[in-house]
């Protein structure tokens, strides 16, 4: 038995006798109420998703799963393929299973696969990753006066992130892969 | 650190003060360190120790809100007052919407009710947005959406809340039917929150919304509604999916207040939390306070709203994560 405080992305809960992967979670303190953890969970077998709110003081059952270190190889029509560099076993996860996280994957990235009954059901990788800004508009005078302190920028990963207006094309930035948000300018090595 | 955001923060806070000052509200500077903090069962104050020069010492806590002091000032004859300063709450998640030290605005009016609080909030928000120029995220036309809690239950989860009031078993069945877990330890309020936090709050969306008329058990410092005492005169304000404010037509009956405080203290005990004596000075002042309404408004979250920041850590100079972690 475990506490909902231990809920993290990628862990597997037993809910109504079935394994569900936590895909999103948020701690909530309504102030006038007890503390809760709001989750979105995905059935490890059927892929169905549910929203579920647990009180922090209740107990939940966390399913023991294996974790396997692997490297991202490539993406094709079958989905995303990873390789365990120790055993050379390959694993594939479908686009649906990987979801929005897929945009952060790049060849050779080290990831941790959550394995349930021999199959990968969830994927973890660094929370902070560097990306180069491939495309963005230059800051325009007067932007800050009208409240525009961020702008859209396209990264070398192909996805769009909101960055402060002072960020220019070609710069490297740190992105939080949990929230999809800009964190800071990447430190120069 | 996003220096531009810190400048915006400064602008917004200055404008909030101006809005109140220009409307005849007096700024109070209530103490941050108190002997007896608010004892809401689910809030945890930070405790410290104060020493006198001769070495005598006593425990003190940082306020979780200025509410008790503000009400005592109202009892001393004050009208239209506000307080804008940091408040402190321990044990909250550092998740981008909380910081253990946050900026709280509270204001109170005499002979006023929820309507007045909603109108003040709407006008202040729009005025600050207009004066600061951060208008793009605030709807400027028509009143902000207003819904009773019962209306929200009907609209978002299709559940008629009224027959469930005071009926824990019926509420438990409703929770199970909606796929939520139910344990013996869950109170009626807990079950309410499981459905509310899963099916209602996330669906309020971006639009600024006042939710009002809460079940009376969820409004420890509010007056019961005149037309139905199962509900209380409490309002919450949401915008961009975050709770920004919580207000009451304030309870001034010291007997009822004492009863609710004792229930809260019993619940704290049951939860294994620290307890402390009731604030007798506060209870003694209540009969002199009269008919007032007041609201607590989270300034950090308001700054997030106006500036479009998605994390509280973007609008604080040194957020908790940064100052307490290695």
XYZ file of C-alpha atoms in Angstrom:
515
model
C 0.000 0.000 0.000
C 1.223 3.479 -0.830
C 0.264 7.113 -0.412
C -1.046 9.224 -3.294
C 1.924 11.488 -2.475
C 4.078 8.890 -4.207
C 2.214 9.325 -7.476
C 4.505 10.294 -10.311
C 4.256 10.275 -14.050
C 4.820 6.786 -15.371
C 4.047 4.798 -12.232
C 1.404 2.078 -12.462
C -1.574 1.975 -10.081
C -3.949 -0.851 -9.424
C -7.427 0.620 -9.874
C -10.456 -1.691 -9.769
C -8.087 -4.617 -10.168
C -6.482 -3.338 -13.361
C -3.114 -1.672 -13.996
C -3.274 1.993 -14.979
C -0.332 4.220 -15.873
C -0.298 7.735 -14.445
C 0.046 10.110 -17.395
C -0.619 13.387 -15.581
C -0.926 14.413 -11.977
C -1.385 17.574 -9.964
C -1.385 18.234 -6.229
C -4.312 20.345 -5.093
C -4.830 22.073 -1.761
C -8.220 23.721 -1.832
C -7.265 25.434 1.453
C -10.725 24.946 2.884
C -10.432 21.234 2.088
C -8.029 18.325 2.473
C -5.105 17.839 0.098
C -5.792 15.869 -3.056
C -3.901 14.506 -6.027
C -5.738 14.840 -9.316
C -4.588 12.301 -11.869
C -5.159 11.240 -15.406
C -4.559 7.516 -15.705
C -4.377 5.245 -18.723
C -5.292 1.594 -18.694
C -2.099 -0.360 -19.415
C -4.052 -2.955 -21.387
C -6.864 -1.121 -23.139
C -5.409 2.390 -23.379
C -8.643 3.874 -22.000
C -8.070 7.038 -19.959
C -9.762 8.129 -16.731
C -9.606 11.144 -14.472
C -9.304 10.233 -10.848
C -8.860 12.344 -7.720
C -7.283 10.791 -4.627
C -7.240 12.230 -1.147
C -3.634 12.379 0.029
C -4.490 10.471 3.214
C -6.019 7.478 1.449
C -3.988 4.481 0.342
C -3.403 3.338 -3.190
C -1.772 0.264 -4.619
C 1.276 0.824 -6.772
C 2.107 -2.056 -9.085
C 5.706 -3.217 -9.144
C 7.047 -2.737 -12.615
C 10.430 -3.193 -14.218
C 12.388 -0.304 -15.531
C 14.729 -0.705 -18.441
C 17.280 1.765 -19.696
C 17.117 2.124 -23.430
C 18.084 4.426 -26.236
C 15.680 5.987 -28.696
C 16.385 4.752 -32.208
C 13.793 6.078 -34.627
C 10.174 6.736 -35.476
C 8.255 5.099 -38.304
C 4.732 3.971 -39.140
C 4.723 1.445 -36.276
C 5.696 4.064 -33.731
C 8.800 4.803 -31.672
C 11.542 2.183 -31.380
C 13.955 1.899 -28.461
C 16.916 -0.406 -27.830
C 18.199 -1.817 -24.570
C 21.919 -1.189 -25.105
C 22.848 -4.060 -22.760
C 20.840 -6.812 -24.415
C 20.153 -5.206 -27.812
C 16.454 -6.009 -27.317
C 14.228 -3.639 -29.256
C 10.901 -2.293 -28.059
C 8.287 -0.310 -29.903
C 5.682 2.034 -28.497
C 2.846 3.358 -30.650
C 2.259 7.065 -31.275
C -0.747 6.913 -28.960
C 1.261 5.354 -26.162
C 4.026 7.945 -26.394
C 1.615 10.822 -26.955
C 2.787 14.416 -26.787
C 6.129 13.448 -25.222
C 7.231 12.141 -28.621
C 8.207 15.618 -29.744
C 11.147 15.686 -27.315
C 12.676 12.447 -28.560
C 15.793 12.606 -30.671
C 18.017 9.835 -31.895
C 20.314 8.417 -29.244
C 18.407 9.913 -26.286
C 18.670 7.793 -23.133
C 15.238 6.956 -21.762
C 13.779 4.717 -19.092
C 11.015 2.371 -20.200
C 8.402 1.204 -17.710
C 7.848 -2.474 -18.467
C 4.642 -4.278 -17.637
C 4.345 -7.968 -18.532
C 7.207 -7.619 -20.971
C 5.895 -4.567 -22.814
C 6.835 -0.912 -22.448
C 3.844 1.057 -21.184
C 5.439 4.340 -20.255
C 8.512 6.366 -20.994
C 10.654 8.647 -18.886
C 13.481 10.932 -19.904
C 15.229 14.012 -18.489
C 12.907 16.700 -17.186
C 15.152 19.433 -18.516
C 16.512 19.203 -22.053
C 18.364 21.659 -24.264
C 17.020 22.622 -27.655
C 18.318 25.063 -30.242
C 15.923 27.747 -31.457
C 15.529 27.145 -35.171
C 13.044 29.865 -35.948
C 11.605 32.873 -34.171
C 10.741 36.477 -34.769
C 13.080 39.188 -33.502
C 11.843 41.307 -30.583
C 9.970 44.404 -31.708
C 10.333 47.718 -29.905
C 7.275 48.368 -27.757
C 6.561 44.687 -27.172
C 7.072 44.904 -23.443
C 4.925 48.021 -23.175
C 1.958 46.099 -24.552
C 2.590 43.141 -22.300
C 4.152 40.868 -24.909
C 7.103 39.481 -23.051
C 7.068 36.084 -24.659
C 6.884 34.931 -28.243
C 6.627 31.670 -30.098
C 9.788 29.904 -31.190
C 10.324 26.732 -33.159
C 13.041 24.438 -31.841
C 15.326 22.079 -33.683
C 13.036 19.363 -32.291
C 10.316 20.790 -34.523
C 7.947 21.843 -31.748
C 6.933 25.317 -30.669
C 7.712 26.756 -27.239
C 7.002 30.188 -25.754
C 10.260 31.983 -24.974
C 11.093 35.466 -23.640
C 11.421 38.029 -26.391
C 15.176 38.391 -25.855
C 15.856 34.867 -27.168
C 17.227 34.834 -30.703
C 17.458 32.256 -33.446
C 20.386 29.893 -32.998
C 20.443 30.145 -29.196
C 20.093 27.083 -27.007
C 17.366 27.044 -24.380
C 16.374 24.646 -21.628
C 12.838 23.236 -21.905
C 10.948 21.521 -19.073
C 9.653 18.346 -20.722
C 6.983 17.860 -18.049
C 5.282 21.164 -18.671
C 6.564 22.034 -22.148
C 7.747 25.384 -20.832
C 10.880 27.391 -21.401
C 13.110 27.310 -18.304
C 16.157 29.411 -19.080
C 18.911 30.094 -21.560
C 21.182 27.059 -21.797
C 24.488 27.577 -20.007
C 27.455 27.855 -22.301
C 29.610 24.745 -21.991
C 14.897 34.956 -13.520
C 12.654 36.775 -15.930
C 13.407 40.383 -15.055
C 10.660 41.708 -17.297
C 8.084 39.736 -15.326
C 9.430 41.140 -12.056
C 8.910 44.661 -13.427
C 5.375 43.750 -14.459
C 4.759 42.368 -10.999
C 5.785 45.673 -9.464
C 3.454 47.612 -11.802
C 0.497 45.405 -10.998
C 0.951 45.531 -7.221
C 1.252 49.327 -7.309
C -1.952 49.583 -9.358
C -3.861 47.300 -7.002
C -2.974 49.606 -4.121
C -4.036 52.630 -6.172
C -7.430 51.113 -6.961
C -8.178 50.649 -3.277
C -6.636 53.930 -2.175
C -8.637 55.938 -4.722
C -11.864 54.339 -3.525
C -11.382 55.255 0.103
C -10.119 51.912 1.366
C -7.467 52.200 4.082
C -4.469 49.947 3.906
C -3.972 48.066 7.174
C -0.601 46.653 8.084
C -1.635 43.676 10.163
C 1.002 41.565 11.934
C 2.729 38.726 10.154
C 3.736 37.091 13.440
C 0.903 36.066 15.746
C 0.369 33.906 18.800
C -2.745 32.167 17.515
C -2.869 31.689 13.735
C -5.922 30.613 11.742
C -6.731 27.029 12.470
C -8.268 25.866 9.204
C -7.825 22.100 9.423
C -6.059 21.843 6.098
C -3.675 24.777 6.409
C -0.378 24.470 8.250
C 1.254 27.600 9.652
C 4.998 27.959 10.058
C 5.926 28.143 13.733
C 8.809 29.928 15.373
C 9.705 31.181 18.854
C 9.843 34.771 20.051
C 12.239 35.678 22.893
C 12.037 38.675 25.168
C 15.237 40.333 26.370
C 15.030 38.508 29.719
C 14.936 35.187 27.901
C 11.221 34.483 28.302
C 9.970 32.797 25.165
C 6.699 31.815 23.559
C 5.648 30.144 20.317
C 4.583 32.351 17.423
C 3.288 31.568 13.972
C 3.440 33.338 10.620
C -0.070 34.270 9.443
C -1.743 32.084 6.831
C -4.006 35.091 6.143
C -4.671 38.441 7.858
C -8.331 37.536 8.433
C -8.541 37.530 12.238
C -6.677 40.834 12.579
C -8.780 42.435 9.840
C -11.998 41.414 11.553
C -10.788 42.774 14.873
C -10.041 46.079 13.146
C -13.566 46.089 11.712
C -14.874 45.483 15.235
C -12.916 48.578 16.327
C -14.990 50.602 13.883
C -12.966 50.389 10.670
C -14.820 50.304 7.365
C -13.462 49.590 3.890
C -10.024 48.252 4.701
C -7.488 46.229 2.798
C -4.284 44.419 3.587
C -1.697 43.512 0.983
C 1.267 41.521 2.185
C 2.954 38.145 2.273
C 1.263 35.190 3.936
C 2.798 31.835 4.717
C 1.552 28.274 4.401
C 3.561 25.142 4.998
C 3.076 21.758 3.380
C 1.830 22.993 0.014
C 3.013 21.616 -3.309
C 5.733 23.635 -5.105
C 4.078 22.896 -8.398
C 4.000 26.187 -10.212
C 0.764 27.385 -8.588
C 1.904 27.654 -4.947
C 4.784 29.135 -3.018
C 5.093 28.802 0.782
C 5.366 32.611 0.924
C 2.821 34.322 -1.286
C 1.285 37.745 -1.679
C -2.264 37.939 -0.367
C -4.722 40.810 -0.752
C -7.744 40.935 1.544
C -10.414 43.570 1.575
C -13.564 44.115 3.619
C -16.660 46.257 3.345
C -19.326 47.078 5.886
C -23.018 46.444 5.121
C -22.089 44.436 2.077
C -22.624 40.966 0.637
C -21.295 38.614 -2.008
C -22.643 40.821 -4.804
C -20.443 43.685 -3.640
C -17.384 41.439 -3.442
C -17.981 40.137 -6.958
C -18.448 43.653 -8.297
C -15.288 44.924 -6.551
C -13.288 41.998 -7.893
C -14.516 42.501 -11.438
C -13.886 46.246 -11.402
C -10.482 46.003 -9.758
C -9.295 43.264 -12.140
C -10.389 45.223 -15.201
C -9.026 48.533 -13.964
C -5.613 47.075 -13.146
C -5.554 45.277 -16.502
C -6.427 48.474 -18.357
C -4.028 50.745 -16.475
C -1.149 48.297 -16.773
C -1.866 47.520 -20.408
C -2.036 43.755 -19.794
C -5.512 43.453 -21.201
C -5.135 40.632 -23.689
C -6.141 37.846 -21.302
C -8.977 39.598 -19.466
C -12.429 39.733 -21.073
C -13.493 43.380 -20.971
C -17.150 43.163 -21.979
C -20.106 42.021 -19.917
C -20.007 40.694 -16.376
C -17.746 37.779 -15.488
C -19.607 34.467 -15.404
C -21.454 33.797 -12.146
C -22.688 30.344 -11.146
C -23.907 28.854 -7.912
C -22.101 25.694 -6.843
C -25.327 23.754 -7.463
C -25.540 25.142 -11.003
C -21.952 24.098 -11.670
C -22.655 20.530 -10.474
C -25.632 20.375 -12.792
C -23.815 21.893 -15.734
C -20.549 19.921 -15.614
C -21.337 16.559 -14.043
C -25.134 16.430 -14.361
C -25.617 15.875 -10.641
C -28.299 17.494 -8.519
C -26.328 18.588 -5.452
C -29.168 19.672 -3.175
C -30.520 16.180 -2.257
C -26.953 15.105 -1.401
C -26.421 17.801 1.240
C -26.067 16.302 4.729
C -26.292 12.784 3.274
C -22.874 11.182 3.323
C -24.096 7.821 2.067
C -25.842 9.333 -0.939
C -22.712 11.362 -1.685
C -20.570 8.209 -1.388
C -22.840 6.366 -3.838
C -22.630 9.308 -6.247
C -18.829 9.206 -6.018
C -18.708 5.477 -6.747
C -21.119 5.895 -9.650
C -18.710 8.501 -11.041
C -15.717 6.189 -10.835
C -14.143 7.746 -7.728
C -12.682 5.795 -4.830
C -14.516 6.019 -1.497
C -12.967 5.153 1.852
C -14.530 5.089 5.322
C -12.336 7.997 6.353
C -13.745 10.263 3.628
C -15.921 13.048 5.023
C -18.796 14.542 3.035
C -16.501 17.421 2.096
C -13.805 15.025 0.853
C -16.338 13.276 -1.382
C -17.594 16.636 -2.631
C -14.024 17.559 -3.584
C -13.342 14.281 -5.388
C -16.133 15.027 -7.838
C -15.560 18.779 -7.879
C -11.811 18.510 -8.550
C -12.211 15.774 -11.155
C -15.248 16.862 -13.110
C -15.958 20.517 -12.380
C -12.916 22.644 -11.566
C -10.889 21.540 -14.611
C -13.862 22.314 -16.850
C -14.381 25.875 -15.686
C -11.790 26.641 -18.332
C -10.051 29.912 -18.978
C -13.058 32.146 -18.467
C -13.143 34.196 -15.254
C -15.907 32.700 -13.124
C -17.455 33.360 -9.735
C -18.729 30.232 -7.983
C -20.917 31.041 -4.997
C -23.356 29.546 -2.449
C -21.274 26.720 -0.962
C -22.569 23.925 1.256
C -22.477 25.365 4.762
C -19.978 22.746 5.995
C -17.431 24.183 3.542
C -17.650 27.746 4.758
C -16.422 27.951 8.344
C -16.369 31.751 8.511
C -19.392 32.589 6.347
C -23.003 33.406 7.139
C -25.625 30.830 6.177
C -27.807 31.912 3.235
C -31.012 33.573 4.420
C -33.216 31.521 2.081
C -31.593 28.123 2.694
C -29.312 27.559 5.697
C -27.850 24.418 4.102
C -25.803 26.833 1.978
C -23.487 29.634 3.036
C -22.567 33.015 1.579
C -19.189 32.055 0.199
C -17.767 32.909 -3.216
C -14.700 31.669 -5.039
C -13.223 33.297 -8.094
C -11.519 31.275 -10.817
C -9.632 32.430 -13.882
C -7.471 30.483 -16.307
C -8.345 27.346 -14.355
C -6.849 28.614 -11.090
C -8.605 29.655 -7.900
C -7.802 33.319 -7.374
C -10.026 34.416 -4.538
C -12.240 33.223 -1.732
C -14.760 35.499 -0.030
C -17.491 35.423 2.565
C -20.368 37.387 3.889
C -18.754 37.088 7.282
C -20.183 35.174 10.180
C -20.498 37.495 13.186
C -22.286 35.143 15.604
C -19.681 34.279 18.265
C -21.591 31.222 19.487
C -21.786 29.669 16.019
C -18.186 30.704 15.324
C -16.978 29.049 18.515
C -18.826 25.856 17.571
C -17.205 25.802 14.121
C -13.748 26.535 15.547
C -14.159 23.653 17.997
C -15.172 21.344 15.162
C -12.157 22.469 13.175
C -9.846 21.933 16.103
C -11.299 18.438 16.623
C -10.667 17.680 12.964
C -7.062 18.908 13.242
C -6.624 16.577 16.209
C -8.123 13.679 14.257
C -5.737 14.396 11.379
C -2.823 14.248 13.814
C -2.073 17.946 13.401
C -0.887 20.508 15.913
C -3.672 22.332 17.779
C -3.711 25.520 19.835
C -6.251 27.463 21.908
C -9.125 29.342 20.273
C -8.459 33.029 19.753
C -10.688 34.500 22.482
C -9.858 38.085 21.524
C -11.117 37.350 18.026
C -14.300 35.669 19.297
C -14.867 38.536 21.734
C -14.625 41.083 18.919
C -17.092 39.352 16.568
C -20.350 40.816 17.997
C -18.984 44.333 17.434
C -17.936 43.571 13.839
C -21.432 43.924 12.385
C -22.471 42.995 8.885
C -19.338 42.802 6.733
C -18.138 40.970 3.669
C -14.526 40.220 2.827
C -12.446 38.414 0.281
C -8.906 37.035 0.059
C -7.334 37.399 -3.354
C -4.113 35.717 -4.509
C -1.974 38.437 -6.038
C 0.685 36.092 -7.487
C -1.943 34.174 -9.425
C -3.474 37.453 -10.597
C -0.051 38.500 -11.929
C 0.204 35.128 -13.697
C -3.183 35.749 -15.285
C -2.447 39.279 -16.514
C 1.036 38.502 -17.812
C 0.231 35.074 -19.233
C 2.858 33.394 -17.032
C 2.136 29.695 -16.695
C 4.089 29.192 -13.481
C 4.192 31.177 -10.240
C 7.964 30.631 -10.394
C 8.082 32.980 -13.393
C 6.645 35.937 -11.502
C 8.481 35.577 -8.166
C 11.983 36.988 -7.855
C 13.270 33.930 -5.957
C 10.743 31.083 -5.882
C 10.873 28.374 -3.212
C 12.384 25.823 -5.549
C 15.306 28.095 -6.143
C 15.873 29.456 -2.653
C 15.444 26.264 -0.653
C 16.886 23.657 -2.984
C 20.591 23.168 -3.538
